[in-house]
Amino acid sequence: MKKLMEKDIIILGIETSCDETSAAIVKNGRLILSNVVSSQIDIHKRFGGVVPEVASRNHTLAINGVFEQALRDAEITQNDITAIAVTYGAGLSGALLVGISFAKALAYSLNIPLIKVNHIRGHIAANYLSVNGETDLIEPKYICLVVSGGHTAILEILSYTQHKLLGTTIDDACGEAFDKIARVLDIPYPGGPLVDKLSKEGKAVIEFPKMLKNSSGFDFSYSGLKTAVINYVHNAKQKNEEVSVADICASFTAAAIDPLIEKGINACKKFGYNNLCIAGGVSANSYLRENIVKAGEKNGIKVFIPPLSLCTDNAAMIAAEGYYNYINNKNIAGLTLNAVPNLKL
Ligand code: KG4
Ligand code: ZN
């Protein structure tokens, strides 16, 4: 059994907002004792995307085993848990409800607090977690780029529990655009990681529009870029021309990611920050990771990127966000907690 100190705050995180069933144990908001992720990718692959009802059913099947594995990996018992943090939005309604119901029942039976977590704030909190004992982690205040399947936004992080939205996408999310162009190119689900892989074999030689790149504001747009890629592929098909999928992926990636990097750096300069971080599933993208660090070096800005294992959905990030809410007595939920599928930042 792991030795815990009386004052240690042990948070159980539960995450079921989309197609990953995850439970994690985090000590004092920083140290991951366990982070179990059961992915449904193989189940949804044959449908070309996540089927909400199928996702809910599979969360129900997996949640108990995932929780027990998280306790075993952390070498603790359920009586060591101080509080439970659960994602209540944004996400798929039925999928969220599985995690919420499980968390409520456990909080009630153990008589411990339940904390409701905004999934996107969880992605940001991934940057506070230490995986290999790192101590050089980002601390507020700083600028954060949130780039996921459902969100693309730039935020000023004012404290561990407060933020200000500086800009957001005016149409599609960046990750959604990755997934959509993958479909057009017959790249199997999940599109983002495979587009990333193929990009490395291609060259960014096709001129796709870099939406709102040079505008002075901090909003983003992806629907025009998505349409440009779709039109390019359809035109080539109609003319029976061969296309290079790798070049399309590389060109799309540059057009999608360059504006993010530019606006992240601009926000730091405009609001006087020296620290910038990225969060959300697309922060796993190798082009973004490499080039945002380079841009930071060029501009004297320190860039923090979460380890790959914490970029996509996992419960450790939910536990980290839950910890800061718990110690600040924020977002403590009752047993009436419900899912909020369209929860905003
Ligand atoms: O953060 P996340 O799990 O979803 C939401 O919370 O919305 O992110 C999933 C998204 C998907 O759109 C996926 O295609 C994208 O992140 N993604 C990537 C990569 N890995 C995941 N996009 C580009 N490159 C990657 N390596
Ligand atoms: Zn996510």
XYZ file of C-alpha atoms and ligand atoms in Angstrom:
372
model
C 0.000 0.000 0.000
C 1.148 3.522 -0.804
C 2.090 5.641 2.212
C -0.160 8.684 2.387
C 0.206 11.576 4.805
C -2.770 12.752 6.811
C -2.738 16.096 4.981
C -2.541 14.608 1.463
C -5.522 15.471 -0.712
C -6.423 12.510 -2.882
C -8.781 13.253 -5.766
C -10.483 10.564 -7.833
C -11.166 11.900 -11.342
C -13.875 10.403 -13.560
C -14.112 11.194 -17.298
C -16.733 9.797 -19.731
C -17.589 12.786 -21.937
C -16.918 11.105 -25.306
C -15.365 7.746 -26.209
C -12.835 7.258 -23.402
C -13.794 5.780 -20.037
C -11.224 6.998 -17.564
C -10.565 7.038 -13.814
C -7.473 8.499 -12.152
C -6.046 9.146 -8.726
C -4.097 12.391 -8.255
C -2.264 13.419 -5.078
C -2.223 17.083 -4.048
C -3.270 18.229 -7.525
C 0.055 17.405 -9.069
C 1.219 13.810 -8.751
C -0.531 11.141 -10.822
C -0.835 7.927 -8.780
C -2.850 6.271 -11.549
C -4.571 7.207 -14.809
C -6.545 4.375 -16.429
C -8.009 5.085 -19.881
C -10.209 2.557 -21.647
C -10.606 3.673 -25.241
C -13.574 2.781 -27.459
C -11.751 3.696 -30.679
C -11.891 0.149 -32.055
C -15.647 -0.039 -31.385
C -16.444 3.258 -33.177
C -13.937 2.803 -36.019
C -16.314 0.776 -38.145
C -18.905 3.624 -37.995
C -16.329 6.275 -38.997
C -16.972 8.306 -35.833
C -18.376 8.171 -32.300
C -21.944 6.801 -32.064
C -23.375 8.406 -28.889
C -25.649 5.548 -27.796
C -22.903 2.965 -28.354
C -20.504 5.168 -26.338
C -22.898 5.359 -23.346
C -23.431 1.602 -23.299
C -19.722 0.906 -23.385
C -19.013 3.428 -20.610
C -21.542 1.536 -18.470
C -19.716 -1.733 -19.138
C -16.246 -0.299 -18.478
C -16.589 2.205 -15.629
C -16.475 -0.113 -12.636
C -13.437 -2.059 -13.854
C -11.620 1.155 -14.802
C -12.253 2.599 -11.315
C -11.020 -0.569 -9.583
C -7.913 -0.633 -11.765
C -7.213 3.030 -10.876
C -7.309 2.128 -7.154
C -5.053 -0.898 -7.705
C -2.513 1.063 -9.790
C -2.427 3.833 -7.173
C -2.078 1.252 -4.388
C -4.788 2.892 -2.303
C -8.280 1.909 -1.128
C -11.473 3.856 -1.772
C -11.385 5.073 1.852
C -8.217 7.091 1.021
C -10.126 9.289 -1.470
C -10.718 12.862 -0.249
C -13.132 13.968 -2.994
C -14.437 12.917 -6.417
C -14.142 15.155 -9.492
C -16.345 14.321 -12.472
C -16.773 15.836 -15.946
C -20.359 17.187 -16.278
C -19.918 18.914 -19.691
C -19.293 19.598 -22.452
C -19.782 16.249 -24.115
C -22.312 13.637 -25.155
C -25.279 13.686 -22.809
C -25.685 9.923 -22.277
C -21.933 9.380 -22.006
C -21.538 12.151 -19.403
C -24.429 10.707 -17.382
C -22.632 7.391 -16.899
C -19.649 9.086 -15.207
C -21.861 11.491 -13.251
C -24.109 8.683 -11.926
C -21.106 6.583 -10.934
C -19.414 9.534 -9.204
C -22.592 10.544 -7.372
C -23.225 7.033 -6.045
C -19.618 6.677 -4.868
C -19.519 10.153 -3.258
C -22.771 9.361 -1.450
C -21.640 5.952 -0.203
C -18.219 7.248 0.948
C -19.759 10.495 2.276
C -17.164 12.677 0.516
C -17.533 15.834 -1.643
C -18.416 15.683 -5.320
C -16.859 18.319 -7.601
C -18.232 19.161 -11.037
C -15.578 19.779 -13.689
C -15.813 21.566 -17.040
C -14.057 19.211 -19.485
C -12.176 22.012 -21.234
C -10.886 23.460 -17.971
C -9.724 19.888 -17.286
C -7.666 19.932 -20.504
C -5.952 23.127 -19.295
C -5.237 21.570 -15.876
C -3.311 18.746 -17.632
C -0.464 21.269 -17.660
C -0.284 21.211 -13.824
C 0.393 17.469 -13.675
C 3.759 15.885 -13.205
C 4.220 12.575 -15.038
C 7.928 11.909 -14.546
C 8.532 14.045 -11.460
C 8.912 17.291 -13.462
C 8.961 20.338 -11.215
C 9.125 23.027 -13.891
C 5.371 23.224 -14.509
C 3.399 26.253 -15.618
C 1.722 28.409 -12.954
C -0.907 31.139 -13.471
C -0.899 33.766 -14.868
C -0.319 32.728 -18.484
C -1.882 32.468 -21.954
C -3.399 29.131 -23.003
C -4.423 27.864 -26.429
C -7.194 25.282 -26.111
C -7.382 23.175 -29.268
C -9.652 20.156 -29.168
C -12.326 18.286 -31.097
C -15.036 20.625 -29.843
C -13.189 23.840 -28.925
C -10.610 26.233 -30.305
C -9.999 29.167 -28.015
C -7.376 31.415 -26.540
C -7.553 32.261 -22.857
C -5.866 34.396 -20.277
C -5.479 32.159 -17.220
C -5.711 34.494 -14.238
C -5.525 31.952 -11.403
C -6.029 28.217 -10.898
C -9.804 28.790 -10.952
C -10.308 31.924 -13.084
C -9.839 32.677 -16.750
C -10.806 35.236 -19.359
C -11.756 34.221 -22.883
C -9.793 36.276 -25.419
C -11.046 34.625 -28.588
C -12.698 31.530 -29.943
C -13.616 29.855 -33.214
C -16.452 31.554 -35.037
C -17.482 28.264 -36.694
C -15.830 24.795 -36.493
C -13.220 23.581 -33.997
C -9.701 22.793 -35.221
C -9.872 19.087 -34.225
C -13.230 18.770 -35.948
C -11.613 20.103 -39.168
C -8.820 17.481 -38.852
C -11.461 14.738 -38.492
C -13.585 16.043 -41.400
C -10.735 16.310 -43.905
C -9.572 12.828 -42.831
C -12.985 11.491 -43.858
C -12.772 13.175 -47.269
C -9.357 11.582 -47.782
C -10.659 8.141 -46.680
C -8.365 8.170 -43.658
C -9.973 6.025 -40.952
C -11.265 7.383 -37.627
C -9.785 8.918 -35.525
C -8.553 11.261 -38.245
C -6.356 13.734 -36.362
C -3.472 11.431 -35.365
C -3.336 9.819 -38.835
C -3.375 13.181 -40.646
C -0.491 14.140 -38.353
C 1.425 10.997 -39.307
C 0.823 11.394 -43.058
C 1.800 15.103 -42.923
C 5.339 14.104 -42.075
C 5.596 12.262 -45.404
C 4.336 15.263 -47.400
C 5.162 18.886 -48.170
C 3.017 21.962 -47.496
C 2.976 22.933 -51.177
C -0.763 23.470 -51.685
C -2.009 26.994 -50.901
C -4.994 26.561 -48.615
C -6.416 29.722 -47.028
C -5.032 30.576 -43.571
C -8.234 31.894 -42.108
C -8.156 35.100 -40.043
C -4.395 34.609 -39.684
C -3.526 38.252 -40.091
C -6.550 39.715 -38.334
C -5.684 41.607 -35.162
C -8.333 39.857 -33.007
C -8.054 36.451 -31.365
C -10.883 34.595 -33.074
C -10.397 31.578 -35.348
C -12.283 30.066 -38.280
C -12.014 26.590 -39.793
C -15.058 26.113 -42.018
C -13.490 27.924 -45.021
C -10.298 25.898 -44.793
C -12.287 22.689 -44.513
C -14.351 23.593 -47.593
C -11.188 24.535 -49.530
C -9.673 21.085 -48.858
C -12.927 19.308 -49.766
C -13.202 21.308 -53.033
C -9.570 20.568 -53.893
C -10.131 16.812 -53.489
C -13.463 16.813 -55.369
C -12.048 18.867 -58.266
C -9.118 16.482 -58.611
C -11.473 13.476 -58.539
C -13.707 15.005 -61.247
C -10.684 15.600 -63.462
C -9.371 12.133 -62.671
C -6.148 13.685 -61.361
C -3.944 11.925 -58.839
C -3.594 13.763 -55.534
C -0.891 13.392 -52.922
C -2.711 12.658 -49.672
C 0.494 13.372 -47.742
C 0.873 16.824 -49.372
C -2.791 17.635 -48.683
C -2.329 16.630 -45.028
C 0.864 18.690 -44.674
C -0.676 21.732 -46.393
C -3.885 21.509 -44.359
C -1.924 21.099 -41.120
C 0.164 24.212 -41.767
C -2.942 26.236 -42.683
C -4.796 25.023 -39.589
C -1.977 25.357 -37.057
C 0.032 28.454 -38.134
C -2.740 30.913 -37.146
C -2.957 29.267 -33.708
C 0.747 29.747 -33.084
C 0.711 33.308 -34.373
C -2.255 34.327 -32.227
C -0.843 32.594 -29.142
C 2.396 34.582 -29.472
C 0.480 37.802 -30.264
C -1.695 37.377 -27.160
C 1.422 36.991 -24.975
C 2.905 40.167 -26.476
C -0.308 42.188 -26.279
C -1.129 41.288 -22.667
C 2.465 41.127 -21.411
C 2.913 37.396 -20.714
C 6.116 35.369 -20.961
C 4.424 31.992 -20.534
C 2.238 30.196 -23.068
C 0.763 26.696 -22.979
C -1.385 24.456 -25.156
C -4.189 22.089 -24.146
C -6.732 19.711 -25.738
C -6.511 16.788 -28.146
C -4.863 18.737 -30.988
C -1.989 19.675 -28.637
C -0.799 16.122 -29.472
C -0.124 17.345 -33.018
C 3.584 17.117 -33.793
C 3.647 20.164 -36.130
C 2.023 22.312 -33.416
C 4.325 21.006 -30.671
C 7.474 21.582 -32.689
C 6.619 24.954 -34.173
C 5.060 26.617 -31.146
C 8.230 25.906 -29.149
C 10.333 27.395 -31.995
C 8.077 30.486 -32.175
C 8.344 30.863 -28.395
C 12.160 30.725 -28.553
C 12.187 33.363 -31.283
C 9.994 35.708 -29.242
C 11.402 35.137 -25.738
C 8.273 33.293 -24.588
C 8.458 30.052 -22.636
C 6.120 27.439 -24.088
C 4.746 24.553 -22.006
C 3.284 21.511 -23.741
C 1.576 18.650 -21.875
C 3.012 15.132 -22.287
C 1.269 13.209 -25.076
C -0.517 10.907 -22.616
C -2.301 13.927 -21.109
C -3.310 15.666 -24.363
C -6.323 13.549 -25.232
C -9.163 12.716 -22.843
C -8.088 11.294 -19.480
C -9.301 11.516 -15.888
C -6.017 12.735 -14.349
C -6.616 16.180 -15.849
C -10.163 16.137 -14.416
C -8.741 15.270 -10.979
C -6.174 18.106 -11.262
C -8.899 20.633 -12.097
C -11.043 19.130 -9.311
C -8.220 19.631 -6.805
C -8.023 23.399 -7.376
C -11.798 23.666 -7.094
C -11.801 21.570 -3.912
C -9.154 23.646 -2.118
C -10.959 26.841 -3.160
C -14.391 25.465 -2.229
C -15.670 25.956 -5.789
C -17.967 23.856 -7.950
C -18.951 21.527 -5.121
C -21.935 19.628 -6.538
C -24.986 18.034 -4.964
C -26.626 14.755 -5.830
C -28.900 16.623 -8.276
C -25.906 17.220 -10.603
C -26.905 16.732 -14.237
C -24.993 16.604 -17.530
C -24.627 19.892 -19.438
C -23.751 18.765 -22.997
C -23.150 22.320 -24.295
C -21.309 23.660 -21.253
C -19.354 26.787 -22.184
C -15.924 27.826 -20.973
O -9.603 17.080 -26.606
P -10.193 15.962 -27.351
O -10.057 14.601 -26.817
O -11.700 16.248 -27.676
C -12.510 17.174 -27.075
O -12.455 17.342 -25.852
O -13.239 17.826 -27.881
O -9.552 16.020 -28.767
C -9.901 15.150 -29.774
C -9.503 15.803 -31.060
C -9.968 15.054 -32.271
O -10.547 15.960 -33.178
C -8.667 14.458 -32.810
O -8.689 14.268 -34.207
C -7.666 15.518 -32.408
O -8.077 15.915 -31.125
N -6.295 14.990 -32.371
C -5.319 15.417 -33.208
C -4.158 14.670 -32.871
N -4.476 13.820 -31.843
C -5.780 14.039 -31.545
N -5.335 16.338 -34.173
C -4.183 16.555 -34.850
N -3.044 15.868 -34.598
C -2.983 14.934 -33.633
N -1.846 14.269 -33.393
Zn -11.336 16.430 -24.571
